[in-house]
Coordinates of C-alpha atoms in Angstrom, one line a residue:
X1 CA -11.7 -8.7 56.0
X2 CA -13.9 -5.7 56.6
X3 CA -17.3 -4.6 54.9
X4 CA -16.6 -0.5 53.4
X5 CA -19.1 1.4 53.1
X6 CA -19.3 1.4 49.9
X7 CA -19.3 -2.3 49.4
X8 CA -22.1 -2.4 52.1
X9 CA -23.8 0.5 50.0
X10 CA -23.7 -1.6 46.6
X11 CA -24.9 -5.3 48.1
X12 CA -27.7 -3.5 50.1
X13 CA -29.1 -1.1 47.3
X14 CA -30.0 -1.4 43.6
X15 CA -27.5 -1.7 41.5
X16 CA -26.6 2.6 40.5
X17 CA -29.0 3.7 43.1
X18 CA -27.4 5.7 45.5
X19 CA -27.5 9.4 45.7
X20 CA -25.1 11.2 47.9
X21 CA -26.4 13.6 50.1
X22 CA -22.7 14.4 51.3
X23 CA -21.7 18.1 51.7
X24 CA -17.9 18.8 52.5
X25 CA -17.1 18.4 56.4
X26 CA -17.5 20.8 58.5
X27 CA -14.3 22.6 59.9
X28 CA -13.2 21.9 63.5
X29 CA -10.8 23.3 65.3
X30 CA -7.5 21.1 64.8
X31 CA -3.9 20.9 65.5
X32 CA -1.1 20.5 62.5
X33 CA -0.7 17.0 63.6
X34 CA -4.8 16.2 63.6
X35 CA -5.1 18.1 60.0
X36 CA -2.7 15.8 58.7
X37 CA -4.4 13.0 60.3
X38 CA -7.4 13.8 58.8
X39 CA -5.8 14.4 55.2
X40 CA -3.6 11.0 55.5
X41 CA -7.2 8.9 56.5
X42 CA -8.8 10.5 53.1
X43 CA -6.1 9.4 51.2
X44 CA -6.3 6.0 52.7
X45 CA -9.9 5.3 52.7
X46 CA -10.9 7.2 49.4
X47 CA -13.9 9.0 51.7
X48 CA -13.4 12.8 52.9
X49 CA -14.7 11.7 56.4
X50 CA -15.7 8.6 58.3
X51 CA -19.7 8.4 56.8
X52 CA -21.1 8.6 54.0
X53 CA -25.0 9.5 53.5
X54 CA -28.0 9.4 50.8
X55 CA -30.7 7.6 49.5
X56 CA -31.2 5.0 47.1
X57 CA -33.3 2.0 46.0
X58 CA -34.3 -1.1 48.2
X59 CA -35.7 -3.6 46.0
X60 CA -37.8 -0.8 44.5
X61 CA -38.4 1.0 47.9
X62 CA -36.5 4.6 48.2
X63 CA -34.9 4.8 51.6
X64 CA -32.2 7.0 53.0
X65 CA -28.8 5.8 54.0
X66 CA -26.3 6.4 56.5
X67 CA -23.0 4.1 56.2
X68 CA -19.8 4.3 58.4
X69 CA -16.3 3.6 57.4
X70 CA -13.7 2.1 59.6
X71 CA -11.1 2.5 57.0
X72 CA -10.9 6.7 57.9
X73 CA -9.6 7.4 61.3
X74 CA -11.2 3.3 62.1
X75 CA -14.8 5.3 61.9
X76 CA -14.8 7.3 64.9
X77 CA -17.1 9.9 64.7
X78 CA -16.1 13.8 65.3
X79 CA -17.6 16.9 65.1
X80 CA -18.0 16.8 61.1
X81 CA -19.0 13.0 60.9
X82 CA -21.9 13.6 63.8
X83 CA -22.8 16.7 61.7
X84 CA -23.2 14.4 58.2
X85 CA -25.0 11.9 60.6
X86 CA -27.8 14.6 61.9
X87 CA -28.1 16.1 58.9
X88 CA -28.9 12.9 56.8
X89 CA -31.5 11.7 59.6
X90 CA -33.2 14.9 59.3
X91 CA -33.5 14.9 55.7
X92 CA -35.1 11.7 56.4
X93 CA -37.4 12.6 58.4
X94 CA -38.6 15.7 56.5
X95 CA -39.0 13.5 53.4
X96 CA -40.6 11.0 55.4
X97 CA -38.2 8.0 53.9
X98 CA -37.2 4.6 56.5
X99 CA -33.7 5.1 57.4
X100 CA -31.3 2.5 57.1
X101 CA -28.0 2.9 59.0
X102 CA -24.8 0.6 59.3
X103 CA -22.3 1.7 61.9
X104 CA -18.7 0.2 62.1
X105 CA -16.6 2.5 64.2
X106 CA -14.5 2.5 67.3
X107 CA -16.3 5.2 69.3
X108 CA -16.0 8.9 69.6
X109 CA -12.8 10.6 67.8
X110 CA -10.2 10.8 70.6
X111 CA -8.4 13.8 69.1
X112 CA -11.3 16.1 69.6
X113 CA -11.9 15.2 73.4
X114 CA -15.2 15.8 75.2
X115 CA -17.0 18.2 72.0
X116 CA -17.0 15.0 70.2
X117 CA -18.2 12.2 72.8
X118 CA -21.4 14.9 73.4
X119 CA -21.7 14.4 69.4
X120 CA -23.5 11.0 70.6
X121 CA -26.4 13.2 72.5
X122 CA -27.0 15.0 68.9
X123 CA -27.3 12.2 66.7
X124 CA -29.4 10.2 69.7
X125 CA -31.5 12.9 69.3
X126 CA -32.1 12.9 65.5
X127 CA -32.8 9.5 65.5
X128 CA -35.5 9.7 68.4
X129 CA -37.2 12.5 66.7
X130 CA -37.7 10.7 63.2
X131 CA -38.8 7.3 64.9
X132 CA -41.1 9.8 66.8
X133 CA -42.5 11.3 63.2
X134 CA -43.5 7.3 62.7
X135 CA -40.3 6.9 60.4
X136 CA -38.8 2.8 60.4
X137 CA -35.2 3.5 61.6
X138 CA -33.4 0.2 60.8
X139 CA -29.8 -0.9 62.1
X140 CA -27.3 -3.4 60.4
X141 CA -23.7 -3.1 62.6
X142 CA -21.1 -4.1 61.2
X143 CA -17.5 -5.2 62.7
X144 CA -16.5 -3.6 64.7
X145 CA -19.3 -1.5 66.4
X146 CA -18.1 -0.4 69.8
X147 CA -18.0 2.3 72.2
X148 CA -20.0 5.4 72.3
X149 CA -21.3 4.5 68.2
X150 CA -23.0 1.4 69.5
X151 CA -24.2 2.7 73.2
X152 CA -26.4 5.4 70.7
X153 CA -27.5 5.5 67.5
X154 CA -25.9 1.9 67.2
X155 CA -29.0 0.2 69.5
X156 CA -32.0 2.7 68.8
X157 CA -33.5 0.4 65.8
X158 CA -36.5 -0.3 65.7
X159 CA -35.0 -4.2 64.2
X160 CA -31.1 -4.5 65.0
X161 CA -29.1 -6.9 62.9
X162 CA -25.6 -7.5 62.6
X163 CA -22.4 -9.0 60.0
X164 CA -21.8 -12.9 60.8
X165 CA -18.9 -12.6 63.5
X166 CA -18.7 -9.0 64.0
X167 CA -16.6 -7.5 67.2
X168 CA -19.8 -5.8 68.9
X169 CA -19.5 -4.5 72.5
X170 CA -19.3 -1.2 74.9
X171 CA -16.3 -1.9 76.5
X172 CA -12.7 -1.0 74.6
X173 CA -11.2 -4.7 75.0
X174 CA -7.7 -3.0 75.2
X175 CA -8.9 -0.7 78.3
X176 CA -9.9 -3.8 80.4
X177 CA -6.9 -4.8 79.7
X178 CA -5.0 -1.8 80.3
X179 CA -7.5 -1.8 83.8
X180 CA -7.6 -5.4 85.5
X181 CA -4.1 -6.3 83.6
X182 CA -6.0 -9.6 82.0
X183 CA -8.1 -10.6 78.6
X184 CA -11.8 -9.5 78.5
X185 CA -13.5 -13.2 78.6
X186 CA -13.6 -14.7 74.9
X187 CA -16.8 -15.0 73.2
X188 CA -18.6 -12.3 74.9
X189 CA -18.7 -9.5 72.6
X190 CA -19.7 -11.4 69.3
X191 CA -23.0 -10.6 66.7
X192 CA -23.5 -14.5 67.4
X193 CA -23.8 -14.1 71.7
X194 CA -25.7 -10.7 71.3
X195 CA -28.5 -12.3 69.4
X196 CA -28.4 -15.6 71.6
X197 CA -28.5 -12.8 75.2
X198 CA -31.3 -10.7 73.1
X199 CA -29.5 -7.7 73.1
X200 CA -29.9 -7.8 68.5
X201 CA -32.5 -9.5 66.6
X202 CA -30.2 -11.1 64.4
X203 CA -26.9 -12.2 62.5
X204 CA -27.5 -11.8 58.6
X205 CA -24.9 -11.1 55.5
X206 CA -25.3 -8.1 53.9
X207 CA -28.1 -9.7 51.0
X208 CA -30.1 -11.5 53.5
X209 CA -30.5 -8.2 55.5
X210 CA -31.1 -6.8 51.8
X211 CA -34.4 -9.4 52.5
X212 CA -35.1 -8.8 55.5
X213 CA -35.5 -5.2 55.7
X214 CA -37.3 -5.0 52.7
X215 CA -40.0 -7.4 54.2
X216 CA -39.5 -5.1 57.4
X217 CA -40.0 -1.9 55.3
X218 CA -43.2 -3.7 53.8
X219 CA -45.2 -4.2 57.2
X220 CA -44.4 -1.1 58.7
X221 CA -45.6 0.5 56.0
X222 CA -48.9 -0.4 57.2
X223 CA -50.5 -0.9 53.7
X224 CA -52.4 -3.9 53.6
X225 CA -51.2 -6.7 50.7
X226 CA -52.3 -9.7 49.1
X227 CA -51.0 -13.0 51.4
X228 CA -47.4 -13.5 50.5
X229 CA -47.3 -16.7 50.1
X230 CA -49.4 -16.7 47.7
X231 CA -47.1 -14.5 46.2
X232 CA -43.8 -17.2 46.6
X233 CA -42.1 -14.9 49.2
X234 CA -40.2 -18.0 50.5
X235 CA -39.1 -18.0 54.1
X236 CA -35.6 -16.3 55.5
X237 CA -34.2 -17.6 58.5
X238 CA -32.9 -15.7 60.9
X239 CA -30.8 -17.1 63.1
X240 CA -27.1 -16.9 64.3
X241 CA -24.0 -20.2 64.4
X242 CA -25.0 -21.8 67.7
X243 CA -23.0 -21.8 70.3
X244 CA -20.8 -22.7 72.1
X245 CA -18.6 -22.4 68.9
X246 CA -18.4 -18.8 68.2
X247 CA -16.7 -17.8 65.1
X248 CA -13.3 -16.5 66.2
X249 CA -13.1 -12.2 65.2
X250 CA -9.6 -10.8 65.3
X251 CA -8.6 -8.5 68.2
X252 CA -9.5 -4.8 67.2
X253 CA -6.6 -2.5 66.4
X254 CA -5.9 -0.1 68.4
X255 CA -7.9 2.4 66.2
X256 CA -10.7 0.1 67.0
X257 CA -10.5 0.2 70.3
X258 CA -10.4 4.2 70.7
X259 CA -13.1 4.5 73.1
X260 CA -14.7 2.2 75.8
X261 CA -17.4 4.7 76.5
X262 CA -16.9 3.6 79.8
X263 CA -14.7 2.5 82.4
X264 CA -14.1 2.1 86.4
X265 CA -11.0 2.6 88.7
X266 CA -7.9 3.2 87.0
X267 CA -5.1 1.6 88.8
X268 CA -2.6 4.2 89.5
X269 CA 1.2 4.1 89.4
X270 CA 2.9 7.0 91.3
X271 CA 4.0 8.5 87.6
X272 CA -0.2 9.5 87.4
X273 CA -0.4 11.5 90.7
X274 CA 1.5 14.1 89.4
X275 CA -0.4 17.4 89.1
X276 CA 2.2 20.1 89.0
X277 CA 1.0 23.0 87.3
X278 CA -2.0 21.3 85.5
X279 CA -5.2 22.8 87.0
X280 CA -7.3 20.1 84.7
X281 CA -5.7 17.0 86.3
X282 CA -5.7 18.9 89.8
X283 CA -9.2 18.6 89.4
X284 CA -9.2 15.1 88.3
X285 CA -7.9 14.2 91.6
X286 CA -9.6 16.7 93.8
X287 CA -12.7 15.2 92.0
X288 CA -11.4 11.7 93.5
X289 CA -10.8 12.6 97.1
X290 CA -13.3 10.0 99.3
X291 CA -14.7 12.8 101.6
X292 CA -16.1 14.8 98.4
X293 CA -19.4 14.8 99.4
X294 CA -21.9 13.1 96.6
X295 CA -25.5 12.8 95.9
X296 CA -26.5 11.6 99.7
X297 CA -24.9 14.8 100.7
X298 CA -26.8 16.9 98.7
X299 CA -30.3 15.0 99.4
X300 CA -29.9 15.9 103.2
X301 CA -31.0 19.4 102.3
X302 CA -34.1 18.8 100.2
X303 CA -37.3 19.2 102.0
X304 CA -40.3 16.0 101.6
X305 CA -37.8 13.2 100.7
X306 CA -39.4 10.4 99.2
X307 CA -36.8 7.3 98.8
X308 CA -37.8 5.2 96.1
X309 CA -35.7 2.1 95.0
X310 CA -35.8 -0.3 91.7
X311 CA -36.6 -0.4 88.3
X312 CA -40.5 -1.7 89.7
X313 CA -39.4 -4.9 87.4
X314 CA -37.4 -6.6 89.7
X315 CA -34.1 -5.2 89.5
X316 CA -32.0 -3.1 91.9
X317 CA -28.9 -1.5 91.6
X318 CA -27.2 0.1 94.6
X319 CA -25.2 2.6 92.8
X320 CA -27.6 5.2 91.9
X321 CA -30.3 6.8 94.1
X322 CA -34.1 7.1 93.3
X323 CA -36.1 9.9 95.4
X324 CA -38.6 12.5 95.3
X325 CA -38.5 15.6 97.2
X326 CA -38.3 20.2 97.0
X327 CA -35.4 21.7 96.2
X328 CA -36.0 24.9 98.4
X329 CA -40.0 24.2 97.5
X330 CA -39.4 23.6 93.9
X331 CA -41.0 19.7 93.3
X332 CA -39.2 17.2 91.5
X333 CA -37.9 13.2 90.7
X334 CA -34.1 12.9 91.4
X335 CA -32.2 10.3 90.3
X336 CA -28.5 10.0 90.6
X337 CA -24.7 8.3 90.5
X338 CA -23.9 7.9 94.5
X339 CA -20.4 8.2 94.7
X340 CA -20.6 6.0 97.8
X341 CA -21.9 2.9 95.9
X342 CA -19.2 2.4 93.6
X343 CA -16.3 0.4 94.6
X344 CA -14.1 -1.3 92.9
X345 CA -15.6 -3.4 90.2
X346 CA -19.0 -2.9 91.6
X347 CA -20.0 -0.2 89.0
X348 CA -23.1 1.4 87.4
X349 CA -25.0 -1.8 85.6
X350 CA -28.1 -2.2 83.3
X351 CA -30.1 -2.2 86.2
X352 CA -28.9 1.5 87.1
X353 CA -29.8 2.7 83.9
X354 CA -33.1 1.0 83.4
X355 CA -33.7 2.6 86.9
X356 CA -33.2 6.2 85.3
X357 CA -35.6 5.6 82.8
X358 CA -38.1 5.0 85.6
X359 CA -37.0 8.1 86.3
X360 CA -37.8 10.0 83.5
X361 CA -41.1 8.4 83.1
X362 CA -42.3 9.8 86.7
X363 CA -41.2 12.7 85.7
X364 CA -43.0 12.4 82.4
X365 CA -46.1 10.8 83.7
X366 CA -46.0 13.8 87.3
X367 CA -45.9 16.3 85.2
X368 CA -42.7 16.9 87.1
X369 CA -39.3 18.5 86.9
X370 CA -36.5 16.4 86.8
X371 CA -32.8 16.4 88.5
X372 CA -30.0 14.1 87.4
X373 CA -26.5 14.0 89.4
X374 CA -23.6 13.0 87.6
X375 CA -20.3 11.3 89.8
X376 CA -19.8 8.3 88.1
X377 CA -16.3 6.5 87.5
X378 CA -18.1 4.8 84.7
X379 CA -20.3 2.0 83.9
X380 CA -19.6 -1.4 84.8
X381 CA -17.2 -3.4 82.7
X382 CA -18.3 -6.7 82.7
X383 CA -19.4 -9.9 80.8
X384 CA -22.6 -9.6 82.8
X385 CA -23.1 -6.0 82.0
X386 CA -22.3 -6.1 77.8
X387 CA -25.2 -9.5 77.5
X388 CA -27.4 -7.2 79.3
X389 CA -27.9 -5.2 77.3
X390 CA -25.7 -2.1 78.7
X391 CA -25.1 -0.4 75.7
X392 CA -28.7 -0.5 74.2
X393 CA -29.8 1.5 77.6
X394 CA -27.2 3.7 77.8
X395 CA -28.6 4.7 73.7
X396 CA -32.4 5.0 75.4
X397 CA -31.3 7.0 77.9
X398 CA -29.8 9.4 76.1
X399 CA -32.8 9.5 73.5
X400 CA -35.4 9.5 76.2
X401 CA -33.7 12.5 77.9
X402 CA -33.3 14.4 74.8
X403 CA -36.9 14.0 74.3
X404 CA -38.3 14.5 77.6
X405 CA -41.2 16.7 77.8
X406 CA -40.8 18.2 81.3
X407 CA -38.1 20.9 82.6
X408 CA -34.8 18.6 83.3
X409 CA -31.4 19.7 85.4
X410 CA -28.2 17.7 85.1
X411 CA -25.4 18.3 87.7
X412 CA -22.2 17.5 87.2
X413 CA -21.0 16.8 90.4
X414 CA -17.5 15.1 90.2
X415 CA -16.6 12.3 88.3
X416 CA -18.1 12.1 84.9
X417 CA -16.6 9.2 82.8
X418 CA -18.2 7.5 79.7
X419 CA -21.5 6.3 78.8
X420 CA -22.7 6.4 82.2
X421 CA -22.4 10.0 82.9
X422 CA -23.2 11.5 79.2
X423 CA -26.5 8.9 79.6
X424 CA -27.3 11.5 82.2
X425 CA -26.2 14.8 80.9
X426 CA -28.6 16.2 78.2
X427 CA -30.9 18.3 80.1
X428 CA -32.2 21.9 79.4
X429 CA -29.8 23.1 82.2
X430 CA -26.4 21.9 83.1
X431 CA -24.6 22.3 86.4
X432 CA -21.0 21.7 87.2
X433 CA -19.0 21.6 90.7
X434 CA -15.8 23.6 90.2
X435 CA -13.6 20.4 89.8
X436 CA -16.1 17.9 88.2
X437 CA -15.3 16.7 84.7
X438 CA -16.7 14.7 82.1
X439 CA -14.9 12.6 79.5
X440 CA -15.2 9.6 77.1
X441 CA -12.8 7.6 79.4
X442 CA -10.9 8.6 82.3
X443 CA -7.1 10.6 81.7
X444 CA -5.6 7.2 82.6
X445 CA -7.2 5.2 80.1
X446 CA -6.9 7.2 77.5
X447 CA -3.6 7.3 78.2
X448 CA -3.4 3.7 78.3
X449 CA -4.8 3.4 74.2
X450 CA -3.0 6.1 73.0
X451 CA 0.4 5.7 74.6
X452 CA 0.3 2.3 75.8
X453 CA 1.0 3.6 79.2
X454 CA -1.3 5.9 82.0
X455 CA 1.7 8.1 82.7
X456 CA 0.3 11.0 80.1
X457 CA -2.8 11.1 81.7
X458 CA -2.4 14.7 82.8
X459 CA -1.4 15.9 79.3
X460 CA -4.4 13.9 77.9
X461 CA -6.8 15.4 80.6
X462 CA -5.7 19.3 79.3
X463 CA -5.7 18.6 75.7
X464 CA -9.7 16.7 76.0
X465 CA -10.8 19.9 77.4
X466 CA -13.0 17.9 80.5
X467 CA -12.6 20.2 83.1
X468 CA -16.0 22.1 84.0
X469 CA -13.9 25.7 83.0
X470 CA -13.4 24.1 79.4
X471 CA -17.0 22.9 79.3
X472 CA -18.4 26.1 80.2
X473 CA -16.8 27.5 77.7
X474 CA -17.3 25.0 75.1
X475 CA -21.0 25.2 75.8
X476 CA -21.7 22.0 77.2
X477 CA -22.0 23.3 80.9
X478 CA -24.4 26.3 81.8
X479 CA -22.6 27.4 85.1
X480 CA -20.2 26.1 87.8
X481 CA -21.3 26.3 91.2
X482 CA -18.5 27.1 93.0
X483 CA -16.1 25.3 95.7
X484 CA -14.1 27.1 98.3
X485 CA -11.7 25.9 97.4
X486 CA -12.4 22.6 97.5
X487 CA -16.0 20.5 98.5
X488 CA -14.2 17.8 100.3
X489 CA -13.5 20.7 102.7
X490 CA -16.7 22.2 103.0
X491 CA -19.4 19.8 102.3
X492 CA -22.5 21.5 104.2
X493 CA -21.8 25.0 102.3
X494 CA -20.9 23.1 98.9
X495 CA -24.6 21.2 99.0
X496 CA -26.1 24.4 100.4
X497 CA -25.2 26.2 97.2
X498 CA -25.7 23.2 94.6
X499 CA -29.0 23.1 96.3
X500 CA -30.0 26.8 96.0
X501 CA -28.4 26.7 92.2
X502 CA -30.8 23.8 91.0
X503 CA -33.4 25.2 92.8
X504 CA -33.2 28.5 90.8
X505 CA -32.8 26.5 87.8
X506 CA -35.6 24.7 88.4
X507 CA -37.8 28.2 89.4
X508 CA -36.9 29.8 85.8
X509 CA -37.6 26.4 83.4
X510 CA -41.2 25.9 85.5
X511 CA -41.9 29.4 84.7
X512 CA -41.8 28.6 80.9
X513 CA -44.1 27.1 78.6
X514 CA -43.2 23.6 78.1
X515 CA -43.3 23.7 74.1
X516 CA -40.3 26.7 74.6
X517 CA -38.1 24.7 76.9
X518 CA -38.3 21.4 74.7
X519 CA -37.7 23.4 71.5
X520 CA -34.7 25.4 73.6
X521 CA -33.1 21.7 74.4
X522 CA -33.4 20.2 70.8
X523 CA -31.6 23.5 69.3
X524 CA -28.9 23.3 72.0
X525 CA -28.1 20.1 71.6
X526 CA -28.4 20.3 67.3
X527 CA -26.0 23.2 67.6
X528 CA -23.6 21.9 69.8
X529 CA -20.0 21.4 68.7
X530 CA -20.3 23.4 65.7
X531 CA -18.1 26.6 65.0
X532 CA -19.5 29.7 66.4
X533 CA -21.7 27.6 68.9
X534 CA -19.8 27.6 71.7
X535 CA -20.9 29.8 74.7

């Protein structure tokens, strides 16, 4: 049985409390068979999209509110829902209230492709900025969270609790399947594990959350109180059903299950190789040729390399690079997906990520510009990787990047699937290789949710709008660098003109003021998706 949202709305706030802040959705573009969709999941879940926002009363305290609702479209968020999202947390932050927000949702809308999985990037944002203003941002998931929803604004609470027995993960259970052709290991993506690994901070019903965050609310307030136990505030434990007997969670739907927000090598059946006439899924496969030359390739040409390695905590992860170095004289930190790294299941980890943020921070810290290279199959997909905490760094990332206060570049070099590639994207300039792409999961998994088989992959590829032509023009991509007519061909030329392309980038954002490129990036990625906004 599922928590609504407005069931979650009524045991969390005083009784006739809440205030809607709710506007009527944004329009997207849609086809016949989305609109009605859209009007059939209204009808259904008594909501006009998949969130509701406001503010209401918590024990006395007014706080703003953002709840999902899995019972429209199973809560994936779109264009319109990301829109409500960003403009609640905004309104938060200009009237300075904590922000309480329950996500349940199986990731990023499918039927509006690669505009809405960039949604995550906006709402990342949002939340970054009004933790930044000194605002509590508090998170209570509720099942299921997965995908996209929980590697974002799902893991940037300052406290993170979750429903007793709530489905909780990154990975799209139904895509490992569809993948490796076998179960994702039991047990692993439960509230109850999560809290056990550390990745939340507890497993709480709805009234002892009530509690909890109220308490929360109280010390971060700062203002100093009388000794509460002298008061009879009687202990709340916070704890989770130990182990090793996990509640059992029924298997998602296959609304649940929409988006991984990440994946690795499909395996292909001959039906999948076939590009005909489709330029998108040409470049799907071009994009996959082993002699497309990667981020090594393109290292060879900047001057002053400096290899660096590790997170400077221990870990490692050989599938992303490290370095400083000039980009035809222009300094800066690199860090990047090599193409060469990733084999098989042997994906980008936690490690990889945390790595990144090093990144950023020497960037930060150097006063430095920094470039990011996209050419990931995806993130790794593994019981290792979700108790790791993947999803919660995939959510800094992306808020860290957002945020940065130093010129940033982002290359989209080939590959770009799921939460490891869009953790890399938001920059204040965005390059693409002819055939790179970027999408929420590869053509073939998609393909595998929605038709229960890969062999629609190049249909699915067209229709998501990935290729770097589409994102160009959907304003997600700021120029394609071109291939002639193919990198794999030419590798020396190819790097030769990614080189000189970031480097001119990189020239024009140092030549700036700082304040104007930060404010440039924040209004790019507010506006982005919305009608009108598309370059």
């Amino acid at each position: 049985m599922r928590t609504s949202a407005r069931e979650f709305l009524g045991q969390l706030l005083d009784t006739d409390s809440f205030v809607s802040w709710d506007r009527p959705p944004v329009r997207v573009a849609a086809t016949p068979r989305y609109r009605e969709a859209l009007r059939t999941a209204a009808m259904a879940a008594g909501t006009d999209e998949s969130v509701l926002t406001g503010e209401g009363l918590l024990r006395g305290r007014r706080v703003a509110v953002i709840a999902c609702e899995f019972g429209f479209l199973a809560g994936s968020i779109g264009v319109a829902a990301a829109e409500r999202i960003v403009a609640a947390v905004e309104r938060a932050t200009e009237f300075e209230l904590p922000l309480v927000a329950s996500p349940t949702s199986g990731g990023t809308r499918m039927q509006e492709g690669t505009v809405a999985f960039v949604q995550m990037v906006k709402i990342a944002g949002a939340v970054a900025a009004h933790k930044s203003a000194g605002h509590p941002y508090l998170v209570y998931l509720r099942n299921p969270t997965m995908g996209g929803v929980f590697a974002s604004w799902g893991s940037l609470g300052h406290i993170t609790f979750a429903e007793p027995g709530a489905l909780i993960g990154f990975l799209g259970p139904r895509v490992y399947q569809a993948l490796y052709g076998k179960p994702f290991p039991e047990g692993v993506q439960i509230a109850e594990n999560l809290y056990h690994r550390g990745v939340i901070d507890g497993v709480l019903p709805i009234p002892v959350f009530r509690r909890i965050a109220h308490r929360a609310l109280s010390v971060f307030s700062g203002v100093q109180q009388p000794d509460s136990t002298a008061l009879g505030d009687t202990a709340v434990q916070v704890t989770a059903a130990a182990p090793p007997t996990l509640p059992p969670v029924a298997a998602p739907t296959e609304a649940a299950d929409r988006d991984s927000f990440g994946t690795q090598q499909i395996r292909h059946d001959d039906s999948t190789n076939r590009a005909g006439d489709n330029p998108v899924w040409q470049s799907v496969l071009i994009s996959r040729r082993p002699q497309r030359p990667g981020i090594r390739d393109l290292l060879r040409h900047v001057t002053q390399r400096v290899p660096l390695s590790g997170t400077g905590q221990g870990e490692s992860d050989r599938t992303a690079v490290l370095a400083l170095g000039r980009f035809r004289g222009q300094p800066c930190v690199v860090f990047g997906h090599d193409r060469r790294g990733q084999q098989g299941e042997n994906t980008m980890g936690p490690a990889a990520l945390r790595e990144a943020r090093r990144s950023m921070a020497l960037a930060q810290e150097l006063r430095l510009p920094l470039v990011l290279v996209i050419d990931t199959v995806g993130a790794a997909l593994s019981k290792e990787a979700e108790e790791r905490g993947l999803a919660p760094e995939i959510a800094r990332c992306i808020a860290d990047l957002v945020t940065l206060d130093t010129p940033t570049v982002s290359v989209l070099l080939g590959q770009g699937t799921g939460g490891g590639a869009l953790a890399l994207l938001p920059a204040d300039r965005v390059l693409a290789a002819t055939h790179a792409w970027l999408a929420p999961l590869p053509p073939e998994g998609a393909s595998a949710i929605v038709f229960r088989d890969t062999d629609h992959a190049p249909e699915i590829a067209a229709a998501q709008r990935i290729s770097a032509a589409d994102l160009l023009a959907d304003g997600v991509v700021d120029r394609i660098v071109p291939e002639l007519p193919d990198a794999a061909d030419e590798p020396v030329d190819f790097a030769r003109r990614m080189i000189a392309a970031i480097a001119n980038e990189l020239a024009d954002l140092r030549a700036r003021p700082e304040s104007e490129v930060l404010a440039a990036r924040q209004a790019r990625y507010r506006r982005l998706g919305l009608p009108g906004d598309a370059s």
